[in-house]
Coordinates of C-alpha atoms in Angstrom, one line a residue:
Chain A
M1 CA 64.4 31.5 75.8
V2 CA 64.4 29.1 78.8
G3 CA 62.4 26.6 76.4
M4 CA 64.9 27.1 73.3
A5 CA 67.8 25.0 75.0
G6 CA 65.6 21.5 74.9
I7 CA 63.6 22.4 71.6
A8 CA 67.1 23.4 70.1
A9 CA 68.2 19.8 70.5
F10 CA 65.2 18.2 69.5
F11 CA 65.3 19.8 66.4
V12 CA 68.9 19.0 65.4
V13 CA 68.8 15.4 66.9
G14 CA 65.2 15.3 65.1
L15 CA 66.6 16.4 61.7
A16 CA 69.7 14.1 61.6
V17 CA 67.8 11.2 62.7
S18 CA 65.2 11.6 60.0
I19 CA 67.9 12.4 57.4
R20 CA 69.1 9.3 58.2
L21 CA 65.8 7.5 58.1
L22 CA 65.0 8.7 54.6
G23 CA 68.6 8.1 54.0
V24 CA 68.0 4.0 54.7
W25 CA 64.7 4.0 52.8
H26 CA 66.5 5.6 49.9
K27 CA 68.2 2.1 49.6
T28 CA 65.9 -0.3 51.1
R29 CA 62.8 1.3 49.6
R30 CA 61.1 -0.7 53.0
M31 CA 58.1 0.9 54.3
P32 CA 59.3 1.2 58.0
E33 CA 61.8 3.7 57.3
L34 CA 59.9 5.7 55.4
L35 CA 57.2 5.7 58.3
A36 CA 59.5 6.6 60.6
G37 CA 61.4 9.6 58.7
L38 CA 58.5 11.1 57.3
G39 CA 56.5 11.1 61.0
L40 CA 60.0 12.4 62.8
L41 CA 60.5 15.5 60.1
G42 CA 56.4 16.0 60.2
I43 CA 56.5 15.9 63.7
G44 CA 59.5 17.8 64.4
P45 CA 62.2 19.9 62.7
L46 CA 59.4 20.8 59.6
G47 CA 56.4 20.7 61.6
F48 CA 58.3 23.1 63.8
C49 CA 60.0 25.0 61.3
V50 CA 56.8 26.2 59.8
L51 CA 55.1 27.3 63.4
M52 CA 58.4 28.9 64.3
A53 CA 58.2 31.5 61.2
G54 CA 55.3 31.5 61.8
I55 CA 55.9 33.3 65.2
S56 CA 58.5 34.8 64.8
F57 CA 57.6 36.4 61.0
F58 CA 54.1 36.9 61.0
R59 CA 53.0 37.2 64.7
G60 CA 49.8 39.6 64.7
T61 CA 49.2 39.4 60.5
P62 CA 46.7 37.6 59.0
L63 CA 48.9 35.0 57.4
A64 CA 49.9 33.8 61.0
H65 CA 46.6 31.6 61.1
T66 CA 47.4 30.5 58.0
I67 CA 50.8 29.5 59.0
G68 CA 50.0 27.7 62.2
V69 CA 47.2 25.6 60.1
A70 CA 50.2 24.9 57.7
A71 CA 52.1 23.8 60.8
V72 CA 49.5 21.6 62.7
G73 CA 49.0 20.2 59.3
I74 CA 52.4 18.8 58.7
Q75 CA 52.9 17.7 62.3
D76 CA 49.6 15.7 61.9
L77 CA 50.7 14.2 59.0
G78 CA 53.7 13.2 61.0
F79 CA 51.9 11.9 63.3
V80 CA 49.9 10.1 60.6
A81 CA 53.2 8.3 59.8
S82 CA 54.3 7.4 63.3
V83 CA 50.9 5.7 64.3
L84 CA 51.3 3.6 61.1
F85 CA 54.9 3.0 61.8
T86 CA 53.9 1.6 65.6
W87 CA 51.2 -1.0 64.0
L88 CA 53.5 -2.2 61.3
V89 CA 56.4 -2.5 63.4
F90 CA 55.2 -4.0 67.0
R91 CA 51.4 -5.4 65.8
P92 CA 51.5 -6.0 62.2
S93 CA 49.1 -9.3 62.7
T94 CA 46.8 -7.7 65.2
R95 CA 43.2 -6.4 63.7
W96 CA 43.1 -4.1 66.9
A97 CA 46.1 -2.5 66.3
Q98 CA 45.0 -1.7 62.2
V99 CA 41.9 -0.4 63.3
L100 CA 43.2 2.0 66.0
A101 CA 46.3 3.1 63.5
F102 CA 43.7 3.9 61.0
G103 CA 41.0 5.2 63.3
I104 CA 43.8 7.9 64.6
S105 CA 44.5 8.6 60.9
I106 CA 41.1 9.0 60.1
A107 CA 40.1 11.5 63.2
L108 CA 43.5 13.5 62.3
A109 CA 42.2 14.0 59.1
L110 CA 38.9 15.3 60.7
T111 CA 40.0 17.6 63.0
F112 CA 42.5 19.3 60.4
A113 CA 39.9 19.7 58.4
A114 CA 37.6 21.7 61.0
L115 CA 40.7 23.6 61.8
V116 CA 40.9 24.6 58.2
S117 CA 37.2 25.5 57.8
M118 CA 36.5 27.4 61.3
P119 CA 37.4 30.6 62.0
P120 CA 40.5 31.7 64.3
A121 CA 39.0 30.8 68.1
H122 CA 39.8 33.0 71.1
G123 CA 40.4 30.3 73.3
P124 CA 40.8 26.0 73.0
S125 CA 38.4 24.9 71.3
L126 CA 36.9 20.9 70.4
Q127 CA 39.2 20.9 67.8
F128 CA 42.2 21.7 69.7
H129 CA 41.0 19.2 72.4
A130 CA 40.8 16.3 69.7
D131 CA 43.8 17.3 67.9
V132 CA 45.9 17.3 71.1
G133 CA 44.8 14.4 72.8
L134 CA 45.1 12.2 69.5
K135 CA 48.7 13.0 69.2
I136 CA 49.7 12.2 72.7
L137 CA 47.1 9.2 72.1
S138 CA 49.5 8.4 69.3
L139 CA 52.9 8.7 71.1
G140 CA 51.7 7.1 74.1
W141 CA 50.8 4.4 72.1
G142 CA 54.1 4.3 70.0
A143 CA 56.1 4.1 73.6
L144 CA 54.1 1.7 75.3
E145 CA 54.3 -1.2 72.6
A146 CA 58.1 -0.4 71.9
L147 CA 58.9 -0.5 75.9
R148 CA 56.6 -3.6 75.8
Y149 CA 58.8 -5.0 73.5
W150 CA 62.2 -4.2 75.1
R151 CA 60.9 -6.0 78.3
V152 CA 61.3 -9.0 76.3
A153 CA 64.0 -8.0 74.2
R154 CA 66.3 -7.7 76.6
Q155 CA 65.3 -11.0 78.6
R156 CA 66.0 -12.4 74.5
V157 CA 69.4 -10.3 75.2
A158 CA 70.3 -12.1 78.6
I159 CA 69.9 -15.6 76.6
G160 CA 71.5 -14.7 73.9
F161 CA 68.4 -14.6 71.3
A162 CA 68.5 -10.8 70.7
D163 CA 71.1 -8.4 70.2
P164 CA 71.9 -6.0 73.3
L165 CA 72.2 -2.6 70.8
V166 CA 68.4 -3.4 69.2
S167 CA 67.2 -4.1 72.5
A168 CA 68.0 -1.0 73.8
S169 CA 67.3 0.9 70.8
F170 CA 63.5 -0.3 71.8
L171 CA 64.1 1.4 75.5
A172 CA 65.4 4.7 74.0
W173 CA 62.8 4.7 71.3
G174 CA 59.7 4.4 73.8
V175 CA 61.5 7.2 76.3
A176 CA 61.8 9.2 73.3
L177 CA 57.7 9.2 73.0
A178 CA 56.9 8.7 76.0
S179 CA 58.5 12.6 76.4
G180 CA 57.0 13.8 73.3
A181 CA 53.8 12.6 74.9
L182 CA 54.4 14.4 78.1
G183 CA 55.4 17.4 75.9
F184 CA 52.4 17.6 74.4
L185 CA 50.5 16.9 77.7
I186 CA 52.4 19.6 79.4
I187 CA 51.5 22.5 76.5
Y188 CA 48.2 21.0 76.7
V189 CA 47.6 21.6 80.4
A190 CA 49.5 24.9 80.1
V191 CA 47.2 26.6 77.3
L192 CA 44.0 25.2 79.3
S193 CA 45.2 27.4 82.5
L194 CA 45.9 30.3 80.5
E195 CA 44.3 33.3 79.4
P196 CA 44.2 34.7 76.0
G197 CA 47.6 36.4 74.3
Q198 CA 49.3 35.1 77.7
A199 CA 52.7 33.5 77.1
L200 CA 53.8 30.1 78.6
G201 CA 55.7 30.8 81.9
N202 CA 59.2 29.9 82.7
G203 CA 58.3 26.8 84.8
V204 CA 56.6 25.2 81.4
Q205 CA 59.3 26.7 79.2
L206 CA 62.1 24.6 81.1
L207 CA 59.6 21.3 81.6
L208 CA 59.2 21.6 77.7
S209 CA 62.6 22.2 77.6
L210 CA 63.7 18.9 79.5
C211 CA 61.1 16.9 77.9
G212 CA 62.7 18.1 74.1
I213 CA 66.3 17.0 75.4
V214 CA 65.0 13.8 76.8
T215 CA 63.4 13.1 73.4
A216 CA 66.2 14.1 71.5
I217 CA 69.0 11.6 73.8
G218 CA 66.0 8.7 73.3
L219 CA 66.3 9.5 70.0
Y220 CA 69.9 9.9 69.5
L221 CA 70.5 6.5 71.3
S222 CA 67.8 4.8 69.4
L223 CA 68.5 5.3 65.9
L224 CA 72.1 6.9 65.8
P225 CA 73.7 5.0 68.4
P226 CA 77.5 6.0 68.9
K227 CA 80.5 3.4 68.8
S228 CA 81.0 3.2 72.3
Y229 CA 77.5 3.0 73.5
A230 CA 77.1 0.1 71.2
R231 CA 80.7 -1.5 72.8
H232 CA 79.6 -1.0 76.1
L233 CA 76.5 -2.4 75.4
A234 CA 77.6 -5.4 73.7
E235 CA 80.7 -5.5 77.0
S236 CA 77.7 -5.6 79.7
A237 CA 75.7 -8.2 77.8
R238 CA 78.9 -10.7 77.6
Q239 CA 79.1 -9.6 81.1
V240 CA 75.9 -11.2 82.1
A241 CA 76.0 -13.9 79.7
A242 CA 79.1 -15.0 81.6
G243 CA 78.2 -14.3 85.3
Chain B
M1 CA 47.3 -16.5 63.1
I2 CA 50.3 -18.9 63.7
S3 CA 53.4 -18.2 61.7
P4 CA 53.8 -19.7 58.0
V5 CA 57.7 -20.1 59.5
F6 CA 56.2 -22.0 62.9
E7 CA 53.9 -24.0 60.7
W8 CA 56.1 -25.0 57.9
V9 CA 59.0 -26.2 60.8
A10 CA 56.7 -28.2 62.7
Q11 CA 54.9 -30.2 59.4
E12 CA 59.2 -30.6 58.3
L13 CA 59.8 -32.0 61.3
G14 CA 57.2 -34.6 61.3
A15 CA 58.1 -35.4 57.6
T16 CA 62.3 -36.1 58.8
T17 CA 61.6 -38.1 62.0
G18 CA 57.9 -39.9 61.2
L19 CA 56.7 -37.7 65.2
G20 CA 53.0 -37.3 65.2
R21 CA 51.8 -33.7 64.3
P22 CA 50.8 -32.8 67.7
V23 CA 54.3 -33.9 69.1
C24 CA 56.2 -32.0 66.1
R25 CA 54.3 -28.8 67.0
G26 CA 54.7 -29.1 70.8
V27 CA 58.6 -29.6 70.4
V28 CA 58.7 -26.9 68.3
R29 CA 56.1 -24.7 70.1
S30 CA 58.2 -25.4 73.7
A31 CA 61.4 -24.0 72.1
L32 CA 60.5 -21.0 70.7
E33 CA 59.1 -20.5 74.4
L34 CA 62.5 -20.8 76.1
A35 CA 63.5 -18.0 73.6
L36 CA 60.6 -16.1 74.7
F37 CA 59.3 -16.2 70.7
Q38 CA 55.8 -16.7 69.9
P39 CA 54.2 -19.1 67.1
E40 CA 52.4 -16.0 65.5
A41 CA 55.0 -13.9 65.4
V42 CA 58.0 -15.2 65.3
S43 CA 60.5 -14.6 61.6
P44 CA 62.2 -17.0 59.4
A45 CA 65.5 -15.9 61.1
Q46 CA 64.2 -16.1 64.8
M47 CA 63.3 -19.6 63.8
K48 CA 66.9 -20.4 62.5
M49 CA 68.2 -19.5 65.8
V50 CA 65.7 -21.4 67.9
I51 CA 66.4 -24.6 65.5
E52 CA 70.3 -24.1 65.5
R53 CA 70.7 -23.8 69.7
L54 CA 67.3 -25.1 71.1
L55 CA 65.4 -27.3 69.4
A56 CA 67.8 -30.4 69.5
D57 CA 67.2 -31.1 72.8
G58 CA 63.1 -31.5 72.4
I59 CA 64.0 -33.4 69.7
R60 CA 66.2 -36.0 72.0
R61 CA 63.4 -35.9 74.8
A62 CA 60.7 -36.8 71.8
G63 CA 63.1 -40.1 71.3
V64 CA 64.3 -39.3 68.4
P65 CA 68.1 -40.4 67.5
E66 CA 70.2 -38.0 66.2
P67 CA 69.0 -34.7 66.8
E68 CA 71.8 -32.5 65.9
Q69 CA 71.7 -33.8 62.2
V70 CA 68.1 -33.3 62.2
C71 CA 68.2 -29.6 63.6
A72 CA 71.1 -29.2 60.8
R73 CA 69.1 -30.4 57.7
L74 CA 66.2 -28.5 59.0
A75 CA 68.0 -25.2 59.7
S76 CA 69.6 -25.4 55.9
A77 CA 65.8 -26.2 54.3
L78 CA 64.5 -23.2 56.0
D79 CA 67.3 -21.3 54.3
S80 CA 65.8 -21.9 51.0
Q81 CA 62.3 -21.8 52.1
H82 CA 60.2 -19.7 50.8
F83 CA 57.0 -19.0 52.0
E84 CA 53.7 -18.0 50.4
T85 CA 52.1 -16.1 53.0
R86 CA 55.0 -13.1 53.5
T87 CA 55.9 -13.3 57.3
P88 CA 55.7 -9.7 58.9
E89 CA 59.6 -8.8 60.1
S90 CA 60.0 -8.5 63.5
P91 CA 60.6 -5.4 65.3
D92 CA 64.2 -6.7 66.0
E93 CA 65.3 -7.1 62.3
I94 CA 63.2 -3.5 61.4
F95 CA 65.1 -2.0 64.0
D96 CA 68.5 -3.8 62.8
R97 CA 68.3 -2.2 59.6
L98 CA 67.2 1.2 60.8
I99 CA 70.4 1.3 63.1
R100 CA 72.8 -0.4 60.9
R101 CA 72.2 0.4 57.1

């Protein structure tokens, strides 16, 4: 129960933001909104729903593994969309970024194929290490790119060449992805230290909950910013420009 | 790879003012740098802001009279320009659309 608050916040905000992004895509038919919407939906609400359904209703049954595999597959698709978004938005003309985005996508497909073809493991398998590592890399790369861009964007805001709300969105997006990456890292370390069948401790659940809350706040401020927040940023930018 | 927007503006500046190619590229590059944009990644919307607000000083320093009029013509011509090589959207333009649509 300790971890539920953050996970629930992430679920609700993730669902709202992904539905909004797919709504934007429905109007514009542009690739970034489609990738961001599918990425968030797959990594968050959809993948999470399937995973929780497996844990809640099918634990200990033969179906549990199949549902777990389905959840990982949905999440993997979300991560593929996420790395393609990072490449397309922040480094569309950079060759190494294109290679990295497609490399991660192919590697995720291979780890998923390994998961499907292998019998359920009793401890962390090579596939598990690779899968979690790729997910941390995907989110970490996206966070670094967003925060790197925010550093320049906020300087442009100060000289009147960028929008303060958009600039702040890069920061919030970067923080959300960094918190997500940290959450996966915590899960990874926790799983490695657990005995087979042992549940996550309260401390780990609390950390995961905090990551979920930070990610939810980051997503909310980044892509569903409230008007009062936008006004505050605009006023701050005016004061900086005047002073 | 240099943005086609940068190439077009530098070329158009040369055609309008008679300044040499290296000077025009230097003037446009300096104006972009002042706004923290890069010639490789600048979008038409960002270039228009730079033309309207920063380019005139550089043109004046290069000895061209009435630089404001040159900039106004450049900005207007940029609006109607369609680039054959598609310029990628800037992250600002993408996030602006994601937030405000």
